[in-house]
């Protein structure tokens, strides 16, 4: 494996700390409503909006360790295959750069269903060890000069993509809460798809991981 190079960009390091604190706020304040359970994961909705967005997600036990989760979370190919698993057309998934040992800036370009044009995401992803086998993870949009906005696609937004993870032996208990804004005029059917993506994030992760592990991707 090629040795990583870290930029340690002060602006990105400050943004990293900001979104870690936002993650704690999202998970430790306010309240959630449980809607239903599917495949062992309870679907949840945060009752309070975050930056004008309703956060949806799920919680439950995943059959992998924290180390395995983190290995997948930092692997662009894993998220590429995970997105394809849900039936979407993925053009590109990549890591633009590593900021430090627990933080990277990523990029994804997808082809949404008709009539939407291509959507791209640029985001900073980071994680923190809280002690006692607990970890917090978040990803949020930012701009980056290596992936500027352009006329070929619409720059979508990730307000928050938060995971609270608790180690339980060879398993982890995960609470996920997040959303994304595709921007533009969005048909109701695609808005529903966005909701489904957030509710099913952990289910898909749990299903895809053993498949990709056998293929040597994670």
JSON list of C-alpha atoms in Angstrom, two decimals:
[
{"chain": "A", "resi": 1, "resn": "UNK", "atom": "CA", "xyz": [0.00, 0.00, 0.00]},
{"chain": "A", "resi": 2, "resn": "UNK", "atom": "CA", "xyz": [1.30, 3.45, -0.94]},
{"chain": "A", "resi": 3, "resn": "UNK", "atom": "CA", "xyz": [2.18, 5.63, 2.07]},
{"chain": "A", "resi": 4, "resn": "UNK", "atom": "CA", "xyz": [-0.35, 8.38, 2.70]},
{"chain": "A", "resi": 5, "resn": "UNK", "atom": "CA", "xyz": [0.60, 12.04, 2.49]},
{"chain": "A", "resi": 6, "resn": "UNK", "atom": "CA", "xyz": [-1.21, 14.40, 4.86]},
{"chain": "A", "resi": 7, "resn": "UNK", "atom": "CA", "xyz": [-1.87, 18.03, 3.94]},
{"chain": "A", "resi": 8, "resn": "UNK", "atom": "CA", "xyz": [-2.63, 19.16, 7.53]},
{"chain": "A", "resi": 9, "resn": "UNK", "atom": "CA", "xyz": [-4.35, 22.19, 6.01]},
{"chain": "A", "resi": 10, "resn": "UNK", "atom": "CA", "xyz": [-5.33, 24.47, 8.96]},
{"chain": "A", "resi": 11, "resn": "UNK", "atom": "CA", "xyz": [-8.69, 25.40, 7.41]},
{"chain": "A", "resi": 12, "resn": "UNK", "atom": "CA", "xyz": [-9.60, 21.76, 6.89]},
{"chain": "A", "resi": 13, "resn": "UNK", "atom": "CA", "xyz": [-8.41, 20.81, 10.39]},
{"chain": "A", "resi": 14, "resn": "UNK", "atom": "CA", "xyz": [-10.66, 23.53, 11.85]},
{"chain": "A", "resi": 15, "resn": "UNK", "atom": "CA", "xyz": [-13.58, 22.26, 9.74]},
{"chain": "A", "resi": 16, "resn": "UNK", "atom": "CA", "xyz": [-12.87, 18.74, 11.02]},
{"chain": "A", "resi": 17, "resn": "UNK", "atom": "CA", "xyz": [-13.23, 19.90, 14.63]},
{"chain": "A", "resi": 18, "resn": "UNK", "atom": "CA", "xyz": [-16.38, 21.82, 13.75]},
{"chain": "A", "resi": 19, "resn": "UNK", "atom": "CA", "xyz": [-18.20, 18.85, 12.26]},
{"chain": "A", "resi": 20, "resn": "UNK", "atom": "CA", "xyz": [-17.15, 16.51, 15.09]},
{"chain": "A", "resi": 21, "resn": "UNK", "atom": "CA", "xyz": [-18.78, 18.91, 17.55]},
{"chain": "A", "resi": 22, "resn": "UNK", "atom": "CA", "xyz": [-21.82, 19.14, 15.27]},
{"chain": "A", "resi": 23, "resn": "UNK", "atom": "CA", "xyz": [-22.05, 15.35, 15.28]},
{"chain": "A", "resi": 24, "resn": "UNK", "atom": "CA", "xyz": [-22.10, 15.31, 19.07]},
{"chain": "A", "resi": 25, "resn": "UNK", "atom": "CA", "xyz": [-24.81, 17.98, 19.06]},
{"chain": "A", "resi": 26, "resn": "UNK", "atom": "CA", "xyz": [-26.95, 16.02, 16.60]},
{"chain": "A", "resi": 27, "resn": "UNK", "atom": "CA", "xyz": [-26.68, 12.77, 18.53]},
{"chain": "A", "resi": 28, "resn": "UNK", "atom": "CA", "xyz": [-26.79, 14.10, 22.09]},
{"chain": "A", "resi": 29, "resn": "UNK", "atom": "CA", "xyz": [-29.44, 16.81, 21.87]},
{"chain": "A", "resi": 30, "resn": "UNK", "atom": "CA", "xyz": [-33.01, 16.83, 20.67]},
{"chain": "A", "resi": 31, "resn": "UNK", "atom": "CA", "xyz": [-35.13, 13.74, 20.27]},
{"chain": "A", "resi": 32, "resn": "UNK", "atom": "CA", "xyz": [-35.90, 10.97, 17.78]},
{"chain": "A", "resi": 33, "resn": "UNK", "atom": "CA", "xyz": [-39.03, 9.20, 16.63]},
{"chain": "A", "resi": 34, "resn": "UNK", "atom": "CA", "xyz": [-38.77, 5.51, 15.69]},
{"chain": "A", "resi": 35, "resn": "UNK", "atom": "CA", "xyz": [-40.86, 4.79, 12.59]},
{"chain": "A", "resi": 36, "resn": "UNK", "atom": "CA", "xyz": [-40.44, 1.06, 11.96]},
{"chain": "A", "resi": 37, "resn": "UNK", "atom": "CA", "xyz": [-37.92, -1.76, 11.95]},
{"chain": "A", "resi": 38, "resn": "UNK", "atom": "CA", "xyz": [-36.54, -3.51, 8.87]},
{"chain": "A", "resi": 39, "resn": "UNK", "atom": "CA", "xyz": [-33.88, -6.21, 8.67]},
{"chain": "A", "resi": 40, "resn": "UNK", "atom": "CA", "xyz": [-32.93, -5.65, 12.29]},
{"chain": "A", "resi": 41, "resn": "UNK", "atom": "CA", "xyz": [-32.55, -1.86, 12.01]},
{"chain": "A", "resi": 42, "resn": "UNK", "atom": "CA", "xyz": [-34.99, 0.64, 13.53]},
{"chain": "A", "resi": 43, "resn": "UNK", "atom": "CA", "xyz": [-35.74, 3.56, 11.21]},
{"chain": "A", "resi": 44, "resn": "UNK", "atom": "CA", "xyz": [-35.48, 6.89, 13.03]},
{"chain": "A", "resi": 45, "resn": "UNK", "atom": "CA", "xyz": [-36.25, 10.58, 12.36]},
{"chain": "A", "resi": 46, "resn": "UNK", "atom": "CA", "xyz": [-34.71, 13.41, 14.34]},
{"chain": "A", "resi": 47, "resn": "UNK", "atom": "CA", "xyz": [-37.59, 15.60, 15.53]},
{"chain": "A", "resi": 48, "resn": "UNK", "atom": "CA", "xyz": [-35.56, 18.81, 15.28]},
{"chain": "A", "resi": 49, "resn": "UNK", "atom": "CA", "xyz": [-34.15, 20.05, 11.97]},
{"chain": "A", "resi": 50, "resn": "UNK", "atom": "CA", "xyz": [-30.42, 20.61, 11.50]},
{"chain": "A", "resi": 51, "resn": "UNK", "atom": "CA", "xyz": [-29.50, 23.59, 9.32]},
{"chain": "A", "resi": 52, "resn": "UNK", "atom": "CA", "xyz": [-32.97, 23.48, 7.81]},
{"chain": "A", "resi": 53, "resn": "UNK", "atom": "CA", "xyz": [-32.85, 19.77, 6.99]},
{"chain": "A", "resi": 54, "resn": "UNK", "atom": "CA", "xyz": [-34.70, 16.82, 8.45]},
{"chain": "A", "resi": 55, "resn": "UNK", "atom": "CA", "xyz": [-32.26, 14.10, 9.45]},
{"chain": "A", "resi": 56, "resn": "UNK", "atom": "CA", "xyz": [-33.29, 10.49, 8.86]},
{"chain": "A", "resi": 57, "resn": "UNK", "atom": "CA", "xyz": [-31.51, 7.30, 9.69]},
{"chain": "A", "resi": 58, "resn": "UNK", "atom": "CA", "xyz": [-31.50, 4.01, 11.52]},
{"chain": "A", "resi": 59, "resn": "UNK", "atom": "CA", "xyz": [-29.88, 2.16, 14.39]},
{"chain": "A", "resi": 60, "resn": "UNK", "atom": "CA", "xyz": [-29.01, -1.43, 15.14]},
{"chain": "A", "resi": 61, "resn": "UNK", "atom": "CA", "xyz": [-26.27, -4.05, 15.41]},
{"chain": "A", "resi": 62, "resn": "UNK", "atom": "CA", "xyz": [-23.85, -4.66, 12.55]},
{"chain": "A", "resi": 63, "resn": "UNK", "atom": "CA", "xyz": [-21.91, -7.90, 12.15]},
{"chain": "A", "resi": 64, "resn": "UNK", "atom": "CA", "xyz": [-18.45, -6.37, 11.90]},
{"chain": "A", "resi": 65, "resn": "UNK", "atom": "CA", "xyz": [-15.84, -4.79, 14.15]},
{"chain": "A", "resi": 66, "resn": "UNK", "atom": "CA", "xyz": [-15.04, -1.08, 14.45]},
{"chain": "A", "resi": 67, "resn": "UNK", "atom": "CA", "xyz": [-11.78, -1.71, 12.57]},
{"chain": "A", "resi": 68, "resn": "UNK", "atom": "CA", "xyz": [-13.68, -3.38, 9.72]},
{"chain": "A", "resi": 69, "resn": "UNK", "atom": "CA", "xyz": [-16.18, -0.51, 9.61]},
{"chain": "A", "resi": 70, "resn": "UNK", "atom": "CA", "xyz": [-13.39, 2.06, 9.47]},
{"chain": "A", "resi": 71, "resn": "UNK", "atom": "CA", "xyz": [-11.54, 0.11, 6.77]},
{"chain": "A", "resi": 72, "resn": "UNK", "atom": "CA", "xyz": [-14.67, 0.23, 4.61]},
{"chain": "A", "resi": 73, "resn": "UNK", "atom": "CA", "xyz": [-15.43, 3.87, 5.47]},
{"chain": "A", "resi": 74, "resn": "UNK", "atom": "CA", "xyz": [-12.00, 4.92, 4.20]},
{"chain": "A", "resi": 75, "resn": "UNK", "atom": "CA", "xyz": [-12.18, 2.84, 1.01]},
{"chain": "A", "resi": 76, "resn": "UNK", "atom": "CA", "xyz": [-13.64, 4.66, -2.03]},
{"chain": "A", "resi": 77, "resn": "UNK", "atom": "CA", "xyz": [-14.20, 1.36, -3.82]},
{"chain": "A", "resi": 78, "resn": "UNK", "atom": "CA", "xyz": [-16.42, 0.16, -0.98]},
{"chain": "A", "resi": 79, "resn": "UNK", "atom": "CA", "xyz": [-18.72, 3.21, -1.25]},
{"chain": "A", "resi": 80, "resn": "UNK", "atom": "CA", "xyz": [-18.67, 2.92, -5.04]},
{"chain": "A", "resi": 81, "resn": "UNK", "atom": "CA", "xyz": [-19.92, -0.68, -4.82]},
{"chain": "A", "resi": 82, "resn": "UNK", "atom": "CA", "xyz": [-22.32, 0.15, -1.99]},
{"chain": "A", "resi": 83, "resn": "UNK", "atom": "CA", "xyz": [-23.97, 2.86, -4.10]},
{"chain": "A", "resi": 84, "resn": "UNK", "atom": "CA", "xyz": [-24.18, 0.50, -7.11]},
{"chain": "A", "resi": 85, "resn": "UNK", "atom": "CA", "xyz": [-25.80, -2.11, -4.84]},
{"chain": "A", "resi": 86, "resn": "UNK", "atom": "CA", "xyz": [-28.78, 0.24, -4.41]},
{"chain": "A", "resi": 87, "resn": "UNK", "atom": "CA", "xyz": [-29.26, 0.41, -8.19]},
{"chain": "A", "resi": 88, "resn": "UNK", "atom": "CA", "xyz": [-27.68, 3.81, -8.82]},
{"chain": "A", "resi": 89, "resn": "UNK", "atom": "CA", "xyz": [-25.20, 4.65, -11.56]},
{"chain": "A", "resi": 90, "resn": "UNK", "atom": "CA", "xyz": [-21.90, 5.78, -10.05]},
{"chain": "A", "resi": 91, "resn": "UNK", "atom": "CA", "xyz": [-19.48, 7.68, -12.29]},
{"chain": "A", "resi": 92, "resn": "UNK", "atom": "CA", "xyz": [-16.66, 8.25, -9.80]},
{"chain": "A", "resi": 93, "resn": "UNK", "atom": "CA", "xyz": [-15.84, 7.79, -6.11]},
{"chain": "A", "resi": 94, "resn": "UNK", "atom": "CA", "xyz": [-12.46, 8.96, -4.87]},
{"chain": "A", "resi": 95, "resn": "UNK", "atom": "CA", "xyz": [-10.43, 10.45, -2.03]},
{"chain": "A", "resi": 96, "resn": "UNK", "atom": "CA", "xyz": [-9.09, 13.85, -3.09]},
{"chain": "A", "resi": 97, "resn": "UNK", "atom": "CA", "xyz": [-6.62, 14.08, -0.23]},
{"chain": "A", "resi": 98, "resn": "UNK", "atom": "CA", "xyz": [-5.91, 13.01, 3.35]},
{"chain": "A", "resi": 99, "resn": "UNK", "atom": "CA", "xyz": [-5.91, 15.91, 5.81]},
{"chain": "A", "resi": 100, "resn": "UNK", "atom": "CA", "xyz": [-4.53, 13.92, 8.75]},
{"chain": "A", "resi": 101, "resn": "UNK", "atom": "CA", "xyz": [-4.67, 10.39, 10.17]},
{"chain": "A", "resi": 102, "resn": "UNK", "atom": "CA", "xyz": [-8.40, 10.62, 10.95]},
{"chain": "A", "resi": 103, "resn": "UNK", "atom": "CA", "xyz": [-9.68, 12.88, 8.21]},
{"chain": "A", "resi": 104, "resn": "UNK", "atom": "CA", "xyz": [-9.96, 12.88, 4.41]},
{"chain": "A", "resi": 105, "resn": "UNK", "atom": "CA", "xyz": [-11.71, 14.85, 1.68]},
{"chain": "A", "resi": 106, "resn": "UNK", "atom": "CA", "xyz": [-13.78, 12.73, -0.69]},
{"chain": "A", "resi": 107, "resn": "UNK", "atom": "CA", "xyz": [-15.63, 13.10, -3.98]},
{"chain": "A", "resi": 108, "resn": "UNK", "atom": "CA", "xyz": [-18.51, 11.25, -5.59]},
{"chain": "A", "resi": 109, "resn": "UNK", "atom": "CA", "xyz": [-20.23, 11.78, -8.95]},
{"chain": "A", "resi": 110, "resn": "UNK", "atom": "CA", "xyz": [-23.49, 9.92, -9.57]},
{"chain": "A", "resi": 111, "resn": "UNK", "atom": "CA", "xyz": [-26.11, 9.68, -12.30]},
{"chain": "A", "resi": 112, "resn": "UNK", "atom": "CA", "xyz": [-29.52, 10.05, -10.57]},
{"chain": "A", "resi": 113, "resn": "UNK", "atom": "CA", "xyz": [-32.72, 8.75, -12.16]},
{"chain": "A", "resi": 114, "resn": "UNK", "atom": "CA", "xyz": [-34.28, 10.73, -15.03]},
{"chain": "A", "resi": 115, "resn": "UNK", "atom": "CA", "xyz": [-34.98, 13.66, -15.28]},
{"chain": "A", "resi": 116, "resn": "UNK", "atom": "CA", "xyz": [-32.13, 14.77, -13.00]},
{"chain": "A", "resi": 117, "resn": "UNK", "atom": "CA", "xyz": [-28.67, 15.59, -14.34]},
{"chain": "A", "resi": 118, "resn": "UNK", "atom": "CA", "xyz": [-25.48, 14.30, -12.73]},
{"chain": "A", "resi": 119, "resn": "UNK", "atom": "CA", "xyz": [-24.89, 15.23, -9.09]},
{"chain": "A", "resi": 120, "resn": "UNK", "atom": "CA", "xyz": [-21.50, 15.60, -7.44]},
{"chain": "A", "resi": 121, "resn": "UNK", "atom": "CA", "xyz": [-20.51, 15.71, -3.78]},
{"chain": "A", "resi": 122, "resn": "UNK", "atom": "CA", "xyz": [-17.32, 17.03, -2.20]},
{"chain": "A", "resi": 123, "resn": "UNK", "atom": "CA", "xyz": [-17.10, 16.36, 1.51]},
{"chain": "A", "resi": 124, "resn": "UNK", "atom": "CA", "xyz": [-14.80, 16.13, 4.49]},
{"chain": "A", "resi": 125, "resn": "UNK", "atom": "CA", "xyz": [-15.10, 12.88, 6.47]},
{"chain": "A", "resi": 126, "resn": "UNK", "atom": "CA", "xyz": [-13.63, 12.38, 9.93]},
{"chain": "A", "resi": 127, "resn": "UNK", "atom": "CA", "xyz": [-13.91, 10.26, 13.07]},
{"chain": "A", "resi": 128, "resn": "UNK", "atom": "CA", "xyz": [-12.96, 10.43, 16.75]},
{"chain": "A", "resi": 129, "resn": "UNK", "atom": "CA", "xyz": [-12.37, 7.87, 19.50]},
{"chain": "A", "resi": 130, "resn": "UNK", "atom": "CA", "xyz": [-14.52, 8.85, 22.49]},
{"chain": "A", "resi": 131, "resn": "UNK", "atom": "CA", "xyz": [-13.12, 6.14, 24.78]},
{"chain": "A", "resi": 132, "resn": "UNK", "atom": "CA", "xyz": [-14.85, 3.09, 26.30]},
{"chain": "A", "resi": 133, "resn": "UNK", "atom": "CA", "xyz": [-15.23, 1.54, 22.84]},
{"chain": "A", "resi": 134, "resn": "UNK", "atom": "CA", "xyz": [-17.28, 4.45, 21.46]},
{"chain": "A", "resi": 135, "resn": "UNK", "atom": "CA", "xyz": [-16.57, 6.36, 18.26]},
{"chain": "A", "resi": 136, "resn": "UNK", "atom": "CA", "xyz": [-18.19, 9.23, 16.39]},
{"chain": "A", "resi": 137, "resn": "UNK", "atom": "CA", "xyz": [-18.07, 9.73, 12.61]},
{"chain": "A", "resi": 138, "resn": "UNK", "atom": "CA", "xyz": [-19.29, 12.60, 10.45]},
{"chain": "A", "resi": 139, "resn": "UNK", "atom": "CA", "xyz": [-19.08, 13.80, 6.86]},
{"chain": "A", "resi": 140, "resn": "UNK", "atom": "CA", "xyz": [-20.13, 17.21, 5.56]},
{"chain": "A", "resi": 141, "resn": "UNK", "atom": "CA", "xyz": [-19.86, 19.18, 2.33]},
{"chain": "A", "resi": 142, "resn": "UNK", "atom": "CA", "xyz": [-17.16, 21.73, 1.65]},
{"chain": "A", "resi": 143, "resn": "UNK", "atom": "CA", "xyz": [-15.56, 23.26, -1.42]},
{"chain": "A", "resi": 144, "resn": "UNK", "atom": "CA", "xyz": [-12.19, 22.20, -2.81]},
{"chain": "A", "resi": 145, "resn": "UNK", "atom": "CA", "xyz": [-10.13, 23.69, -5.63]},
{"chain": "A", "resi": 146, "resn": "UNK", "atom": "CA", "xyz": [-9.25, 20.24, -7.03]},
{"chain": "A", "resi": 147, "resn": "UNK", "atom": "CA", "xyz": [-12.96, 19.56, -7.67]},
{"chain": "A", "resi": 148, "resn": "UNK", "atom": "CA", "xyz": [-14.53, 22.95, -8.50]},
{"chain": "A", "resi": 149, "resn": "UNK", "atom": "CA", "xyz": [-18.16, 23.30, -9.45]},
{"chain": "A", "resi": 150, "resn": "UNK", "atom": "CA", "xyz": [-18.78, 23.11, -13.20]},
{"chain": "A", "resi": 151, "resn": "UNK", "atom": "CA", "xyz": [-21.56, 23.21, -15.78]},
{"chain": "A", "resi": 152, "resn": "UNK", "atom": "CA", "xyz": [-21.51, 19.44, -16.39]},
{"chain": "A", "resi": 153, "resn": "UNK", "atom": "CA", "xyz": [-23.12, 18.49, -13.07]},
{"chain": "A", "resi": 154, "resn": "UNK", "atom": "CA", "xyz": [-24.98, 19.98, -10.10]},
{"chain": "A", "resi": 155, "resn": "UNK", "atom": "CA", "xyz": [-23.07, 20.25, -6.82]},
{"chain": "A", "resi": 156, "resn": "UNK", "atom": "CA", "xyz": [-25.23, 18.55, -4.20]},
{"chain": "A", "resi": 157, "resn": "UNK", "atom": "CA", "xyz": [-24.86, 19.09, -0.45]},
{"chain": "A", "resi": 158, "resn": "UNK", "atom": "CA", "xyz": [-24.27, 16.84, 2.55]},
{"chain": "A", "resi": 159, "resn": "UNK", "atom": "CA", "xyz": [-25.39, 18.81, 5.64]},
{"chain": "A", "resi": 160, "resn": "UNK", "atom": "CA", "xyz": [-24.50, 15.90, 7.95]},
{"chain": "A", "resi": 161, "resn": "UNK", "atom": "CA", "xyz": [-23.77, 12.17, 7.80]},
{"chain": "A", "resi": 162, "resn": "UNK", "atom": "CA", "xyz": [-23.34, 11.11, 11.42]},
{"chain": "A", "resi": 163, "resn": "UNK", "atom": "CA", "xyz": [-22.59, 7.73, 12.98]},
{"chain": "A", "resi": 164, "resn": "UNK", "atom": "CA", "xyz": [-22.32, 6.96, 16.70]},
{"chain": "A", "resi": 165, "resn": "UNK", "atom": "CA", "xyz": [-20.63, 3.59, 17.06]},
{"chain": "A", "resi": 166, "resn": "UNK", "atom": "CA", "xyz": [-20.29, 1.41, 20.15]},
{"chain": "A", "resi": 167, "resn": "UNK", "atom": "CA", "xyz": [-18.07, -1.67, 20.09]},
{"chain": "A", "resi": 168, "resn": "UNK", "atom": "CA", "xyz": [-19.71, -4.86, 21.36]},
{"chain": "A", "resi": 169, "resn": "UNK", "atom": "CA", "xyz": [-17.17, -7.63, 20.98]},
{"chain": "A", "resi": 170, "resn": "UNK", "atom": "CA", "xyz": [-16.92, -8.59, 17.30]},
{"chain": "A", "resi": 171, "resn": "UNK", "atom": "CA", "xyz": [-20.02, -6.51, 16.54]},
{"chain": "A", "resi": 172, "resn": "UNK", "atom": "CA", "xyz": [-20.84, -2.82, 16.69]},
{"chain": "A", "resi": 173, "resn": "UNK", "atom": "CA", "xyz": [-24.04, -0.99, 17.59]},
{"chain": "A", "resi": 174, "resn": "UNK", "atom": "CA", "xyz": [-24.53, 1.93, 15.22]},
{"chain": "A", "resi": 175, "resn": "UNK", "atom": "CA", "xyz": [-26.84, 4.94, 15.30]},
{"chain": "A", "resi": 176, "resn": "UNK", "atom": "CA", "xyz": [-26.86, 6.74, 11.95]},
{"chain": "A", "resi": 177, "resn": "UNK", "atom": "CA", "xyz": [-28.50, 10.09, 11.22]},
{"chain": "A", "resi": 178, "resn": "UNK", "atom": "CA", "xyz": [-28.08, 12.13, 8.05]},
{"chain": "A", "resi": 179, "resn": "UNK", "atom": "CA", "xyz": [-29.44, 13.51, 4.81]},
{"chain": "A", "resi": 180, "resn": "UNK", "atom": "CA", "xyz": [-28.32, 15.01, 1.52]},
{"chain": "A", "resi": 181, "resn": "UNK", "atom": "CA", "xyz": [-29.70, 17.81, -0.63]},
{"chain": "A", "resi": 182, "resn": "UNK", "atom": "CA", "xyz": [-29.66, 17.10, -4.38]},
{"chain": "A", "resi": 183, "resn": "UNK", "atom": "CA", "xyz": [-30.43, 20.76, -5.16]},
{"chain": "A", "resi": 184, "resn": "UNK", "atom": "CA", "xyz": [-32.73, 21.98, -7.90]},
{"chain": "A", "resi": 185, "resn": "UNK", "atom": "CA", "xyz": [-36.36, 21.04, -8.53]},
{"chain": "A", "resi": 186, "resn": "UNK", "atom": "CA", "xyz": [-36.69, 17.44, -7.32]},
{"chain": "A", "resi": 187, "resn": "UNK", "atom": "CA", "xyz": [-39.67, 15.19, -8.25]},
{"chain": "A", "resi": 188, "resn": "UNK", "atom": "CA", "xyz": [-41.48, 13.69, -5.26]},
{"chain": "A", "resi": 189, "resn": "UNK", "atom": "CA", "xyz": [-40.48, 10.15, -6.28]},
{"chain": "A", "resi": 190, "resn": "UNK", "atom": "CA", "xyz": [-36.79, 11.06, -6.06]},
{"chain": "A", "resi": 191, "resn": "UNK", "atom": "CA", "xyz": [-37.32, 12.84, -2.73]},
{"chain": "A", "resi": 192, "resn": "UNK", "atom": "CA", "xyz": [-38.74, 9.55, -1.50]},
{"chain": "A", "resi": 193, "resn": "UNK", "atom": "CA", "xyz": [-35.64, 7.78, -2.83]},
{"chain": "A", "resi": 194, "resn": "UNK", "atom": "CA", "xyz": [-33.44, 10.13, -0.78]},
{"chain": "A", "resi": 195, "resn": "UNK", "atom": "CA", "xyz": [-35.40, 9.22, 2.35]},
{"chain": "A", "resi": 196, "resn": "UNK", "atom": "CA", "xyz": [-35.09, 5.51, 1.57]},
{"chain": "A", "resi": 197, "resn": "UNK", "atom": "CA", "xyz": [-31.32, 5.86, 1.10]},
{"chain": "A", "resi": 198, "resn": "UNK", "atom": "CA", "xyz": [-30.95, 7.29, 4.59]},
{"chain": "A", "resi": 199, "resn": "UNK", "atom": "CA", "xyz": [-33.23, 4.78, 6.25]},
{"chain": "A", "resi": 200, "resn": "UNK", "atom": "CA", "xyz": [-31.48, 1.84, 4.55]},
{"chain": "A", "resi": 201, "resn": "UNK", "atom": "CA", "xyz": [-27.84, 3.03, 4.87]},
{"chain": "A", "resi": 202, "resn": "UNK", "atom": "CA", "xyz": [-26.92, 0.57, 7.63]},
{"chain": "A", "resi": 203, "resn": "UNK", "atom": "CA", "xyz": [-28.87, -2.29, 6.06]},
{"chain": "A", "resi": 204, "resn": "UNK", "atom": "CA", "xyz": [-26.99, -1.89, 2.77]},
{"chain": "A", "resi": 205, "resn": "UNK", "atom": "CA", "xyz": [-23.64, -1.48, 4.54]},
{"chain": "A", "resi": 206, "resn": "UNK", "atom": "CA", "xyz": [-24.28, -4.71, 6.47]},
{"chain": "A", "resi": 207, "resn": "UNK", "atom": "CA", "xyz": [-25.29, -6.59, 3.30]},
{"chain": "A", "resi": 208, "resn": "UNK", "atom": "CA", "xyz": [-22.48, -5.34, 1.07]},
{"chain": "A", "resi": 209, "resn": "UNK", "atom": "CA", "xyz": [-19.56, -5.72, 3.49]},
{"chain": "A", "resi": 210, "resn": "UNK", "atom": "CA", "xyz": [-19.36, -9.57, 3.51]},
{"chain": "A", "resi": 211, "resn": "UNK", "atom": "CA", "xyz": [-19.75, -9.64, -0.29]},
{"chain": "A", "resi": 212, "resn": "UNK", "atom": "CA", "xyz": [-16.89, -7.23, -0.83]},
{"chain": "A", "resi": 213, "resn": "UNK", "atom": "CA", "xyz": [-14.79, -8.90, 1.85]},
{"chain": "A", "resi": 214, "resn": "UNK", "atom": "CA", "xyz": [-14.92, -12.15, -0.15]},
{"chain": "A", "resi": 215, "resn": "UNK", "atom": "CA", "xyz": [-13.83, -10.22, -3.23]},
{"chain": "A", "resi": 216, "resn": "UNK", "atom": "CA", "xyz": [-10.89, -8.74, -1.31]},
{"chain": "A", "resi": 217, "resn": "UNK", "atom": "CA", "xyz": [-12.10, -5.15, -1.57]},
{"chain": "A", "resi": 218, "resn": "UNK", "atom": "CA", "xyz": [-12.21, -4.64, 2.21]}
]
